[in-house]
PDB file of C-alpha atoms in Angstrom:
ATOM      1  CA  UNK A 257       7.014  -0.307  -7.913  1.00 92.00           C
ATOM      2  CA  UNK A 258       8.992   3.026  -8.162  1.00 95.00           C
ATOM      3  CA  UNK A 259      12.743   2.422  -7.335  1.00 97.00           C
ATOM      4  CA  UNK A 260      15.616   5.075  -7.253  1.00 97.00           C
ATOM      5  CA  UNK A 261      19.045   3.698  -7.633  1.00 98.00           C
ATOM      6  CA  UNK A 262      21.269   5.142  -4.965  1.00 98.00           C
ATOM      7  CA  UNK A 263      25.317   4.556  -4.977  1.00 97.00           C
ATOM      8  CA  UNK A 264      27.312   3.076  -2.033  1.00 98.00           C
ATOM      9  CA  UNK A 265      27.439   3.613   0.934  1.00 99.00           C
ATOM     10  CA  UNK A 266      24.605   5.633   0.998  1.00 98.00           C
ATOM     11  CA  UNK A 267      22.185   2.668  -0.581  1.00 98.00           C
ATOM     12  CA  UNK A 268      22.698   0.322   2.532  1.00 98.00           C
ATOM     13  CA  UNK A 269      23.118   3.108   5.173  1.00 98.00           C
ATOM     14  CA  UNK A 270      19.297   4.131   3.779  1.00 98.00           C
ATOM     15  CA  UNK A 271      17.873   0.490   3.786  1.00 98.00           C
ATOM     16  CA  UNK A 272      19.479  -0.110   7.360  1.00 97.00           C
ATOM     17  CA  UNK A 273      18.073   3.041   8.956  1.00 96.00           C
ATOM     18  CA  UNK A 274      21.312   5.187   9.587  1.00 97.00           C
ATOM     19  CA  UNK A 275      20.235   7.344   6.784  1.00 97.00           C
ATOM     20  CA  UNK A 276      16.575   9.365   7.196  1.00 96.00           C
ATOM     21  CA  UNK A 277      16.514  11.138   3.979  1.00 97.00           C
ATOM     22  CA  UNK A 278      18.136  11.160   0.503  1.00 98.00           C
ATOM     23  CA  UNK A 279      19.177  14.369  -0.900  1.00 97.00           C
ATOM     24  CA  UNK A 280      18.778  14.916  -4.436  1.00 97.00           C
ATOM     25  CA  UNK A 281      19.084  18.609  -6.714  1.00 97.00           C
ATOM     26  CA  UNK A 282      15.352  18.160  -7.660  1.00 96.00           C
ATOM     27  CA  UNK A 283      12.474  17.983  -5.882  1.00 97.00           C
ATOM     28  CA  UNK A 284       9.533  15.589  -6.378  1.00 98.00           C
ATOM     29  CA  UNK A 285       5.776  15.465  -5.949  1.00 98.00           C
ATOM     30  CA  UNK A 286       5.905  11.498  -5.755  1.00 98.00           C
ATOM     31  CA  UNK A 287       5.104  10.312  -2.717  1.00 98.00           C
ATOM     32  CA  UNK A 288       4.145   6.309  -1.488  1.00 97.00           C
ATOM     33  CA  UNK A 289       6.398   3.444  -2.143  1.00 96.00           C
ATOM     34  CA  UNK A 290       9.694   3.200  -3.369  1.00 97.00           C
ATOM     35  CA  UNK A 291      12.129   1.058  -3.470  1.00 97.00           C
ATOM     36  CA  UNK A 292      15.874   1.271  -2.706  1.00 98.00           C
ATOM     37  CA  UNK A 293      18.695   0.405  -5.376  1.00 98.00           C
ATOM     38  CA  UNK A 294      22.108   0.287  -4.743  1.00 98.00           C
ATOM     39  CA  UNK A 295      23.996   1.078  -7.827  1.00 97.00           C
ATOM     40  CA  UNK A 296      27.092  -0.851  -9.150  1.00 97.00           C
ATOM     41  CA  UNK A 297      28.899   2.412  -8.326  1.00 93.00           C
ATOM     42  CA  UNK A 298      31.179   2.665  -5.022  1.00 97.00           C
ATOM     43  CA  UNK A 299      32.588   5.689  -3.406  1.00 98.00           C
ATOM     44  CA  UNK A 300      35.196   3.430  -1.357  1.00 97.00           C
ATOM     45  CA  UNK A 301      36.553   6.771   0.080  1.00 97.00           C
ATOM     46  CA  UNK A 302      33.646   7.278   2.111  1.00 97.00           C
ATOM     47  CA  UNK A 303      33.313   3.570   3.154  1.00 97.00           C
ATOM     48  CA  UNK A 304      36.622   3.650   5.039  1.00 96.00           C
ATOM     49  CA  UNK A 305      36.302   7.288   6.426  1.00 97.00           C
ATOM     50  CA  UNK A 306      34.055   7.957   9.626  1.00 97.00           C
ATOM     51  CA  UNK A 307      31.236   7.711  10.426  1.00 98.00           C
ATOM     52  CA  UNK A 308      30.081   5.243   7.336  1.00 98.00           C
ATOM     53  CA  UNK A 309      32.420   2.989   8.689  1.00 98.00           C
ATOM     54  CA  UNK A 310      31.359   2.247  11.962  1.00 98.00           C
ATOM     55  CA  UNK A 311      27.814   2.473  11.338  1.00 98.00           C
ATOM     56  CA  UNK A 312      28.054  -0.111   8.548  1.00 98.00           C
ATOM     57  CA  UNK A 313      30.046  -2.226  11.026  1.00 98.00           C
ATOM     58  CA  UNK A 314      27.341  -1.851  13.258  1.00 97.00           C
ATOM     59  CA  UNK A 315      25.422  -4.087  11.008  1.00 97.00           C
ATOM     60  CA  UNK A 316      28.469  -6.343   9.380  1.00 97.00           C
ATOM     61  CA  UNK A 317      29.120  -4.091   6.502  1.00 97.00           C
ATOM     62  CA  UNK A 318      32.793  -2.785   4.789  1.00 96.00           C
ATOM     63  CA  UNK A 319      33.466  -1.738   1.938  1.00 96.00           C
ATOM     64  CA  UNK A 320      34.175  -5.311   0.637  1.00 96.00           C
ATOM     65  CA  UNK A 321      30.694  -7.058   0.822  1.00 97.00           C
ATOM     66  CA  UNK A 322      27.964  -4.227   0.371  1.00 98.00           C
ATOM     67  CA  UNK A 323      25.728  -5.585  -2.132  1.00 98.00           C
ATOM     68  CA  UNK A 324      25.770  -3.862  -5.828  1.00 98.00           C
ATOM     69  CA  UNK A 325      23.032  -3.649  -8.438  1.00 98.00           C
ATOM     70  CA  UNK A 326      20.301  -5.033  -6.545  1.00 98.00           C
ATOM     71  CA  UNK A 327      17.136  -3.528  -5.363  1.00 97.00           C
ATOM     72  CA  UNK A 328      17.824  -4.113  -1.105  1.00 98.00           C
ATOM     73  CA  UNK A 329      15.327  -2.399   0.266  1.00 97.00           C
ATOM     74  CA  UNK A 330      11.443  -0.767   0.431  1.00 96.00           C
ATOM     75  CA  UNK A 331      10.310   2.254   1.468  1.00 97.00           C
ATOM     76  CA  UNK A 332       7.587   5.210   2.069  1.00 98.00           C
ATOM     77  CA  UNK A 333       8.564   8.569   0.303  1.00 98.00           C
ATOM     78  CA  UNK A 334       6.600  10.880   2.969  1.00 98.00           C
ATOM     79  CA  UNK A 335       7.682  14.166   2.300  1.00 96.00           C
ATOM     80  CA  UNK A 336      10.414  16.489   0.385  1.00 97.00           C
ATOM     81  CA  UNK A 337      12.304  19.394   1.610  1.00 95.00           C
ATOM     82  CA  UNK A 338      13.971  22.272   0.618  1.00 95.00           C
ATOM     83  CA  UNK A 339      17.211  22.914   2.598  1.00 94.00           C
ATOM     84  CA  UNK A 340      17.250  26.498   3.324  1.00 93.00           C
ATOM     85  CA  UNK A 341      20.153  28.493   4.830  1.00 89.00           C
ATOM     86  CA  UNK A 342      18.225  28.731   7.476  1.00 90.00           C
ATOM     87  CA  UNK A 343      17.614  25.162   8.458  1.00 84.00           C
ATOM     88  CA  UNK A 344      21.476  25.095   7.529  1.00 77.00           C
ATOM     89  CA  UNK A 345      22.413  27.714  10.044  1.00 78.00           C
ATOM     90  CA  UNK A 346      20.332  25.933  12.866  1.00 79.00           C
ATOM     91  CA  UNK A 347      21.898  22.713  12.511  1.00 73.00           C
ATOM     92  CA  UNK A 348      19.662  20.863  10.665  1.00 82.00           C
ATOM     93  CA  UNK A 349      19.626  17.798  10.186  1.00 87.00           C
ATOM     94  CA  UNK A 350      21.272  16.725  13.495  1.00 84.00           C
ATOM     95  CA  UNK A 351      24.040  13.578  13.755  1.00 86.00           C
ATOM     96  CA  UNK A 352      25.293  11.839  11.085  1.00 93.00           C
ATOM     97  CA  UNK A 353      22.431  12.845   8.599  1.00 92.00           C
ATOM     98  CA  UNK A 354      24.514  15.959   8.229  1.00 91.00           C
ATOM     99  CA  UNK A 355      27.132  13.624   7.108  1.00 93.00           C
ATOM    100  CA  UNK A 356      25.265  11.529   5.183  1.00 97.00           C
ATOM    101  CA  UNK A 357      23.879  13.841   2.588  1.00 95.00           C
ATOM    102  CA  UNK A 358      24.719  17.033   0.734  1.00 94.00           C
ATOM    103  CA  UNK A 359      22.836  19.810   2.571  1.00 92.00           C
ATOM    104  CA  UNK A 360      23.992  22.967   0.772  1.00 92.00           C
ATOM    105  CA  UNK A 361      21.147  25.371   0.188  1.00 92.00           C
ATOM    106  CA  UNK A 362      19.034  24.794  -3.088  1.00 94.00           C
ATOM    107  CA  UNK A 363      19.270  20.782  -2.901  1.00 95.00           C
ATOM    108  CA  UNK A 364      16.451  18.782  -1.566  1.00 97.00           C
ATOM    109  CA  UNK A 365      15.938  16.495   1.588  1.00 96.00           C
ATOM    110  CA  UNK A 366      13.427  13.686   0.634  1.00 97.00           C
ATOM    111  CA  UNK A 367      12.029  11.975   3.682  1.00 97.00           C
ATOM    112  CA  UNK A 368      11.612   8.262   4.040  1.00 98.00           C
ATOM    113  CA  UNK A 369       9.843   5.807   6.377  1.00 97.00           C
ATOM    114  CA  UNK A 370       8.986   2.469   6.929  1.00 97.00           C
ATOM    115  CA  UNK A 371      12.104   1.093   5.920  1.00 97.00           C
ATOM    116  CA  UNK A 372      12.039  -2.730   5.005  1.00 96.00           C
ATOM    117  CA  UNK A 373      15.479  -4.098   4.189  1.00 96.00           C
ATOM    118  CA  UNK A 374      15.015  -7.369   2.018  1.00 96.00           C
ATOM    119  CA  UNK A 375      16.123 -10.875   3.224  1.00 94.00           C
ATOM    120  CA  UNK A 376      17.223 -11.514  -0.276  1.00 95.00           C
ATOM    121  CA  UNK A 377      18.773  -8.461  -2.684  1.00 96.00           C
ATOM    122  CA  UNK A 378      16.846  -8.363  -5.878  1.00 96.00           C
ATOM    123  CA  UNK A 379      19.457  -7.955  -9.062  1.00 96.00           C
ATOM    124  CA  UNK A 380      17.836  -5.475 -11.200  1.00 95.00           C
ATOM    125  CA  UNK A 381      20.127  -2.756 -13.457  1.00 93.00           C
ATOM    126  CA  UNK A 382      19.445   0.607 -12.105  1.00 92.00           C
ATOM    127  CA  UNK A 383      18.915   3.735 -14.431  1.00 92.00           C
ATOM    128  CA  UNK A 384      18.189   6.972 -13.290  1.00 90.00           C
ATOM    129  CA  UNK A 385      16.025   9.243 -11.918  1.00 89.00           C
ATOM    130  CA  UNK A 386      12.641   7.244 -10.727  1.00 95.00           C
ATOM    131  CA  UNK A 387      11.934   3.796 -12.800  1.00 93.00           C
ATOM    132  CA  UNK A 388       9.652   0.902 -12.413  1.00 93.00           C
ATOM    133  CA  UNK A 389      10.644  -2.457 -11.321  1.00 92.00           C
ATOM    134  CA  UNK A 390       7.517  -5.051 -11.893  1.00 88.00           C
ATOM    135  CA  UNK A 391       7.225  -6.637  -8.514  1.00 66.00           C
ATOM    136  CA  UNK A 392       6.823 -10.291  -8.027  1.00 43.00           C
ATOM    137  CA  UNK A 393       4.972 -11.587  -5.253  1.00 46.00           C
ATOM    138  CA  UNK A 394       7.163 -13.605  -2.724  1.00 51.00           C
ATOM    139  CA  UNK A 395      10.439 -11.060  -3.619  1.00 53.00           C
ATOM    140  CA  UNK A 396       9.593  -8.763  -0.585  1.00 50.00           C
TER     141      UNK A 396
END
């Protein structure tokens, strides 16, 4: 399965929902499954500052217990975006999204659905860019 490793917060707020789309400074043609990663890395800035606070609260999250270099979650990449000054100047995305991702014209706004946050983290080192993780049956 493809994975992309993402750092914390951002990993969890992604497999939980609160976060629609990942932005990235290159675009992709992939699209279909992929898997979530949260890196080892931890920007505990963002953890403590609003709103990544409350909405990992929401779900029993701080910065003290968000799981690390595991594979948490599965998704659908359905679609990827250019953000345009024009989308900027309209307000999109709306809500925290905004917050959650680097929208500056140029960067890219991949879409993903059908979230599936796993019962169990799978450890697995991340690397980056896409990379393959052989799936076992019974991990999902």
């Amino acid at each position: 399965m493809k994975c992309l490793t993402i750092r914390q917060p951002w990993a969890t707020l992604i497999a939980l929902g609160e976060k629609q789309f990942e932005t990235r400074s290159w675009q992709t043609a992939y699209r279909g499954e992929l898997a979530i990663h949260a890196g080892m890395g931890i920007d505990t800035t963002a953890c403590r500052q609003e709103p990544f606070k409350s909405a990992l609260a929401r779900h029993g999250f701080t910065v003290d217990n968000l799981p690390r270099g595991a594979i948490i979650a599965t998704s659908r990449l359905a679609g990827c975006y250019e953000v345009t000054q024009a989308a900027a100047d309209e307000g999109w995305p709306g809500g925290n999204e905004l917050v959650f991702g680097d929208y500056a014209p140029g960067r890219y706004a991949w879409k993903l659905e059908d979230m599936t946050a796993l019962a169990r983290p799978i450890p697995a080192k991340g690397r980056l860019s896409f990379w393959e993780y052989p799936v076992l049956e019974g991990e999902q």
